[in-house]
JSON list of C-alpha atoms in Angstrom, two decimals:
[
{"chain": "A", "resi": 1210, "resn": "LEU", "atom": "CA", "xyz": [35.17, 30.09, 8.50]},
{"chain": "A", "resi": 1211, "resn": "ALA", "atom": "CA", "xyz": [33.95, 33.33, 7.03]},
{"chain": "A", "resi": 1212, "resn": "SER", "atom": "CA", "xyz": [31.14, 31.55, 5.14]},
{"chain": "A", "resi": 1213, "resn": "ILE", "atom": "CA", "xyz": [29.72, 29.70, 8.18]},
{"chain": "A", "resi": 1214, "resn": "PRO", "atom": "CA", "xyz": [27.27, 32.49, 9.13]},
{"chain": "A", "resi": 1215, "resn": "HIS", "atom": "CA", "xyz": [25.97, 32.57, 5.55]},
{"chain": "A", "resi": 1216, "resn": "ALA", "atom": "CA", "xyz": [25.54, 28.80, 5.50]},
{"chain": "A", "resi": 1217, "resn": "LEU", "atom": "CA", "xyz": [23.67, 28.87, 8.82]},
{"chain": "A", "resi": 1218, "resn": "ALA", "atom": "CA", "xyz": [21.40, 31.66, 7.56]},
{"chain": "A", "resi": 1219, "resn": "LEU", "atom": "CA", "xyz": [20.59, 29.68, 4.41]},
{"chain": "A", "resi": 1220, "resn": "TYR", "atom": "CA", "xyz": [19.84, 26.57, 6.47]},
{"chain": "A", "resi": 1221, "resn": "ALA", "atom": "CA", "xyz": [17.58, 28.51, 8.84]},
{"chain": "A", "resi": 1222, "resn": "TYR", "atom": "CA", "xyz": [15.76, 30.05, 5.86]},
{"chain": "A", "resi": 1223, "resn": "ARG", "atom": "CA", "xyz": [15.12, 26.57, 4.46]},
{"chain": "A", "resi": 1224, "resn": "ILE", "atom": "CA", "xyz": [13.43, 25.27, 7.60]},
{"chain": "A", "resi": 1225, "resn": "LEU", "atom": "CA", "xyz": [11.35, 28.33, 8.39]},
{"chain": "A", "resi": 1226, "resn": "PRO", "atom": "CA", "xyz": [7.58, 27.87, 8.16]},
{"chain": "A", "resi": 1227, "resn": "TYR", "atom": "CA", "xyz": [6.21, 27.82, 4.61]},
{"chain": "A", "resi": 1228, "resn": "VAL", "atom": "CA", "xyz": [9.72, 27.43, 3.19]},
{"chain": "A", "resi": 1229, "resn": "GLY", "atom": "CA", "xyz": [10.76, 23.84, 3.98]},
{"chain": "A", "resi": 1230, "resn": "THR", "atom": "CA", "xyz": [8.99, 21.28, 1.81]},
{"chain": "A", "resi": 1231, "resn": "ARG", "atom": "CA", "xyz": [8.70, 17.53, 2.35]},
{"chain": "A", "resi": 1232, "resn": "TYR", "atom": "CA", "xyz": [6.89, 14.88, 0.34]},
{"chain": "A", "resi": 1233, "resn": "ARG", "atom": "CA", "xyz": [5.28, 12.00, 2.22]},
{"chain": "A", "resi": 1234, "resn": "ILE", "atom": "CA", "xyz": [3.54, 8.87, 0.97]},
{"chain": "A", "resi": 1235, "resn": "THR", "atom": "CA", "xyz": [0.91, 7.37, 3.27]},
{"chain": "A", "resi": 1236, "resn": "ASN", "atom": "CA", "xyz": [-1.28, 4.33, 2.72]},
{"chain": "A", "resi": 1237, "resn": "LEU", "atom": "CA", "xyz": [-3.99, 6.59, 1.21]},
{"chain": "A", "resi": 1238, "resn": "ARG", "atom": "CA", "xyz": [-2.32, 9.54, -0.50]},
{"chain": "A", "resi": 1239, "resn": "ILE", "atom": "CA", "xyz": [0.78, 11.52, -1.39]},
{"chain": "A", "resi": 1240, "resn": "LEU", "atom": "CA", "xyz": [1.22, 14.69, 0.67]},
{"chain": "A", "resi": 1241, "resn": "VAL", "atom": "CA", "xyz": [3.17, 17.91, 0.25]},
{"chain": "A", "resi": 1242, "resn": "GLU", "atom": "CA", "xyz": [4.08, 19.19, 3.73]},
{"chain": "A", "resi": 1243, "resn": "ARG", "atom": "CA", "xyz": [5.46, 22.64, 4.42]},
{"chain": "A", "resi": 1244, "resn": "GLY", "atom": "CA", "xyz": [7.10, 24.27, 7.41]},
{"chain": "A", "resi": 1245, "resn": "ILE", "atom": "CA", "xyz": [8.65, 23.01, 10.59]},
{"chain": "A", "resi": 1246, "resn": "LEU", "atom": "CA", "xyz": [5.44, 21.35, 11.79]},
{"chain": "A", "resi": 1247, "resn": "GLY", "atom": "CA", "xyz": [4.86, 19.62, 8.47]},
{"chain": "A", "resi": 1248, "resn": "GLU", "atom": "CA", "xyz": [1.37, 20.95, 7.82]},
{"chain": "A", "resi": 1249, "resn": "ALA", "atom": "CA", "xyz": [-0.26, 19.36, 4.77]},
{"chain": "A", "resi": 1250, "resn": "ASP", "atom": "CA", "xyz": [-0.34, 21.86, 1.89]},
{"chain": "A", "resi": 1251, "resn": "LYS", "atom": "CA", "xyz": [-1.80, 19.70, -0.88]},
{"chain": "A", "resi": 1252, "resn": "SER", "atom": "CA", "xyz": [-2.28, 16.03, -1.64]},
{"chain": "A", "resi": 1253, "resn": "VAL", "atom": "CA", "xyz": [-3.47, 13.46, -4.16]},
{"chain": "A", "resi": 1254, "resn": "GLU", "atom": "CA", "xyz": [-5.16, 10.13, -3.42]},
{"chain": "A", "resi": 1255, "resn": "LEU", "atom": "CA", "xyz": [-3.32, 7.03, -4.60]},
{"chain": "A", "resi": 1256, "resn": "ASP", "atom": "CA", "xyz": [-6.17, 6.06, -6.95]},
{"chain": "A", "resi": 1257, "resn": "ARG", "atom": "CA", "xyz": [-6.33, 9.47, -8.68]},
{"chain": "A", "resi": 1258, "resn": "PHE", "atom": "CA", "xyz": [-3.52, 8.70, -11.13]},
{"chain": "A", "resi": 1259, "resn": "ASP", "atom": "CA", "xyz": [-2.49, 5.86, -13.41]},
{"chain": "A", "resi": 1260, "resn": "ARG", "atom": "CA", "xyz": [0.95, 7.02, -14.55]},
{"chain": "A", "resi": 1261, "resn": "VAL", "atom": "CA", "xyz": [3.75, 9.26, -13.35]},
{"chain": "A", "resi": 1262, "resn": "GLU", "atom": "CA", "xyz": [6.20, 11.08, -15.60]},
{"chain": "A", "resi": 1263, "resn": "ILE", "atom": "CA", "xyz": [9.36, 13.03, -14.81]},
{"chain": "A", "resi": 1264, "resn": "GLU", "atom": "CA", "xyz": [9.89, 16.49, -16.29]},
{"chain": "A", "resi": 1265, "resn": "VAL", "atom": "CA", "xyz": [13.33, 18.02, -15.80]},
{"chain": "A", "resi": 1266, "resn": "GLN", "atom": "CA", "xyz": [13.11, 21.80, -15.94]},
{"chain": "A", "resi": 1267, "resn": "PRO", "atom": "CA", "xyz": [16.09, 23.97, -16.96]},
{"chain": "A", "resi": 1268, "resn": "GLY", "atom": "CA", "xyz": [18.59, 24.05, -14.09]},
{"chain": "A", "resi": 1269, "resn": "GLN", "atom": "CA", "xyz": [17.23, 20.98, -12.31]},
{"chain": "A", "resi": 1270, "resn": "GLU", "atom": "CA", "xyz": [19.49, 18.51, -14.09]},
{"chain": "A", "resi": 1271, "resn": "TRP", "atom": "CA", "xyz": [22.57, 19.83, -12.30]},
{"chain": "A", "resi": 1272, "resn": "PHE", "atom": "CA", "xyz": [20.86, 19.22, -8.93]},
{"chain": "A", "resi": 1273, "resn": "LYS", "atom": "CA", "xyz": [19.66, 15.74, -9.99]},
{"chain": "A", "resi": 1274, "resn": "ALA", "atom": "CA", "xyz": [16.08, 16.91, -9.49]},
{"chain": "A", "resi": 1275, "resn": "GLY", "atom": "CA", "xyz": [12.89, 17.05, -11.49]},
{"chain": "A", "resi": 1276, "resn": "ASP", "atom": "CA", "xyz": [9.14, 17.50, -11.37]},
{"chain": "A", "resi": 1277, "resn": "LEU", "atom": "CA", "xyz": [6.89, 14.48, -10.95]},
{"chain": "A", "resi": 1278, "resn": "VAL", "atom": "CA", "xyz": [3.70, 14.85, -12.98]},
{"chain": "A", "resi": 1279, "resn": "PHE", "atom": "CA", "xyz": [0.78, 12.54, -12.15]},
{"chain": "A", "resi": 1280, "resn": "TYR", "atom": "CA", "xyz": [-1.75, 11.72, -14.89]},
{"chain": "A", "resi": 1281, "resn": "GLN", "atom": "CA", "xyz": [-5.18, 10.11, -14.96]},
{"chain": "A", "resi": 1282, "resn": "GLY", "atom": "CA", "xyz": [-5.50, 9.20, -18.62]},
{"chain": "A", "resi": 1283, "resn": "ASP", "atom": "CA", "xyz": [-4.30, 12.30, -20.47]},
{"chain": "A", "resi": 1284, "resn": "THR", "atom": "CA", "xyz": [-5.24, 14.73, -17.69]},
{"chain": "A", "resi": 1285, "resn": "GLU", "atom": "CA", "xyz": [-2.62, 16.07, -15.28]},
{"chain": "A", "resi": 1286, "resn": "THR", "atom": "CA", "xyz": [-4.00, 15.56, -11.75]},
{"chain": "A", "resi": 1287, "resn": "PHE", "atom": "CA", "xyz": [-1.04, 16.53, -9.55]},
{"chain": "A", "resi": 1288, "resn": "ARG", "atom": "CA", "xyz": [2.52, 17.86, -9.72]},
{"chain": "A", "resi": 1289, "resn": "LEU", "atom": "CA", "xyz": [5.42, 17.60, -7.28]},
{"chain": "A", "resi": 1290, "resn": "GLU", "atom": "CA", "xyz": [8.00, 20.27, -8.08]},
{"chain": "A", "resi": 1291, "resn": "GLY", "atom": "CA", "xyz": [11.74, 20.01, -7.51]},
{"chain": "A", "resi": 1292, "resn": "VAL", "atom": "CA", "xyz": [11.92, 16.42, -6.25]},
{"chain": "A", "resi": 1293, "resn": "SER", "atom": "CA", "xyz": [15.47, 15.31, -5.49]},
{"chain": "A", "resi": 1294, "resn": "ARG", "atom": "CA", "xyz": [16.33, 12.02, -7.23]},
{"chain": "A", "resi": 1295, "resn": "PRO", "atom": "CA", "xyz": [12.92, 11.81, -8.93]},
{"chain": "A", "resi": 1296, "resn": "GLU", "atom": "CA", "xyz": [13.42, 8.35, -10.47]},
{"chain": "A", "resi": 1297, "resn": "ALA", "atom": "CA", "xyz": [13.45, 6.62, -7.08]},
{"chain": "A", "resi": 1298, "resn": "PHE", "atom": "CA", "xyz": [10.47, 8.59, -5.75]},
{"chain": "A", "resi": 1299, "resn": "ARG", "atom": "CA", "xyz": [8.55, 7.91, -8.97]},
{"chain": "A", "resi": 1300, "resn": "GLU", "atom": "CA", "xyz": [9.04, 4.15, -8.55]},
{"chain": "A", "resi": 1301, "resn": "ILE", "atom": "CA", "xyz": [7.76, 4.31, -4.98]},
{"chain": "A", "resi": 1302, "resn": "CYS", "atom": "CA", "xyz": [4.70, 6.30, -6.09]},
{"chain": "A", "resi": 1303, "resn": "VAL", "atom": "CA", "xyz": [3.92, 3.80, -8.87]},
{"chain": "A", "resi": 1304, "resn": "LYS", "atom": "CA", "xyz": [4.29, 0.80, -6.52]},
{"chain": "A", "resi": 1305, "resn": "SER", "atom": "CA", "xyz": [2.10, 2.47, -3.90]},
{"chain": "A", "resi": 1306, "resn": "ASN", "atom": "CA", "xyz": [-0.54, 3.22, -6.54]},
{"chain": "A", "resi": 1307, "resn": "LYS", "atom": "CA", "xyz": [-0.59, -0.37, -7.81]},
{"chain": "A", "resi": 1308, "resn": "SER", "atom": "CA", "xyz": [-0.82, -1.77, -4.29]},
{"chain": "A", "resi": 1309, "resn": "PHE", "atom": "CA", "xyz": [-3.63, 0.59, -3.27]},
{"chain": "A", "resi": 1310, "resn": "VAL", "atom": "CA", "xyz": [-5.66, 0.01, -6.43]},
{"chain": "A", "resi": 1311, "resn": "GLY", "atom": "CA", "xyz": [-5.15, -3.77, -6.22]},
{"chain": "A", "resi": 1312, "resn": "VAL", "atom": "CA", "xyz": [-6.35, -3.97, -2.62]},
{"chain": "A", "resi": 1313, "resn": "LYS", "atom": "CA", "xyz": [-9.28, -1.65, -3.38]},
{"chain": "A", "resi": 1314, "resn": "GLU", "atom": "CA", "xyz": [-10.39, -3.85, -6.30]},
{"chain": "A", "resi": 1315, "resn": "ALA", "atom": "CA", "xyz": [-10.04, -7.03, -4.21]},
{"chain": "A", "resi": 1316, "resn": "LEU", "atom": "CA", "xyz": [-12.18, -5.54, -1.44]},
{"chain": "A", "resi": 1317, "resn": "GLU", "atom": "CA", "xyz": [-14.81, -4.46, -3.97]},
{"chain": "A", "resi": 1318, "resn": "ARG", "atom": "CA", "xyz": [-14.93, -7.99, -5.46]},
{"chain": "A", "resi": 1319, "resn": "GLN", "atom": "CA", "xyz": [-15.21, -9.53, -2.02]},
{"chain": "A", "resi": 1320, "resn": "ALA", "atom": "CA", "xyz": [-18.04, -7.14, -1.10]},
{"chain": "A", "resi": 1321, "resn": "ALA", "atom": "CA", "xyz": [-19.86, -7.98, -4.35]},
{"chain": "A", "resi": 1322, "resn": "MET", "atom": "CA", "xyz": [-19.65, -11.72, -3.59]},
{"chain": "A", "resi": 1323, "resn": "ALA", "atom": "CA", "xyz": [-21.04, -11.33, -0.07]}
]
């Protein structure tokens, strides 16, 4: 009971503006949203990377977290820091990328034929 006020204070600190962080995948890009209102902080388009790697920084392993690093060739184009359960989110990002690029290429071929 004595720790409840501390737990509530930590929870409130987490959801204050510019503190809470969410990652969202749309049909066009991957967004980093911050704050209660979920304002977009930074993003990467789904065709701006061709592979995603997981880097586990010291201390993240205990929390089952890691950084997702997005690459276009050998160039790092984007980084998501401190992603919880990064393996699952990585798979979703890769599938979204393949779907987006596949549809984009099909539309380009169809436009070239017309």
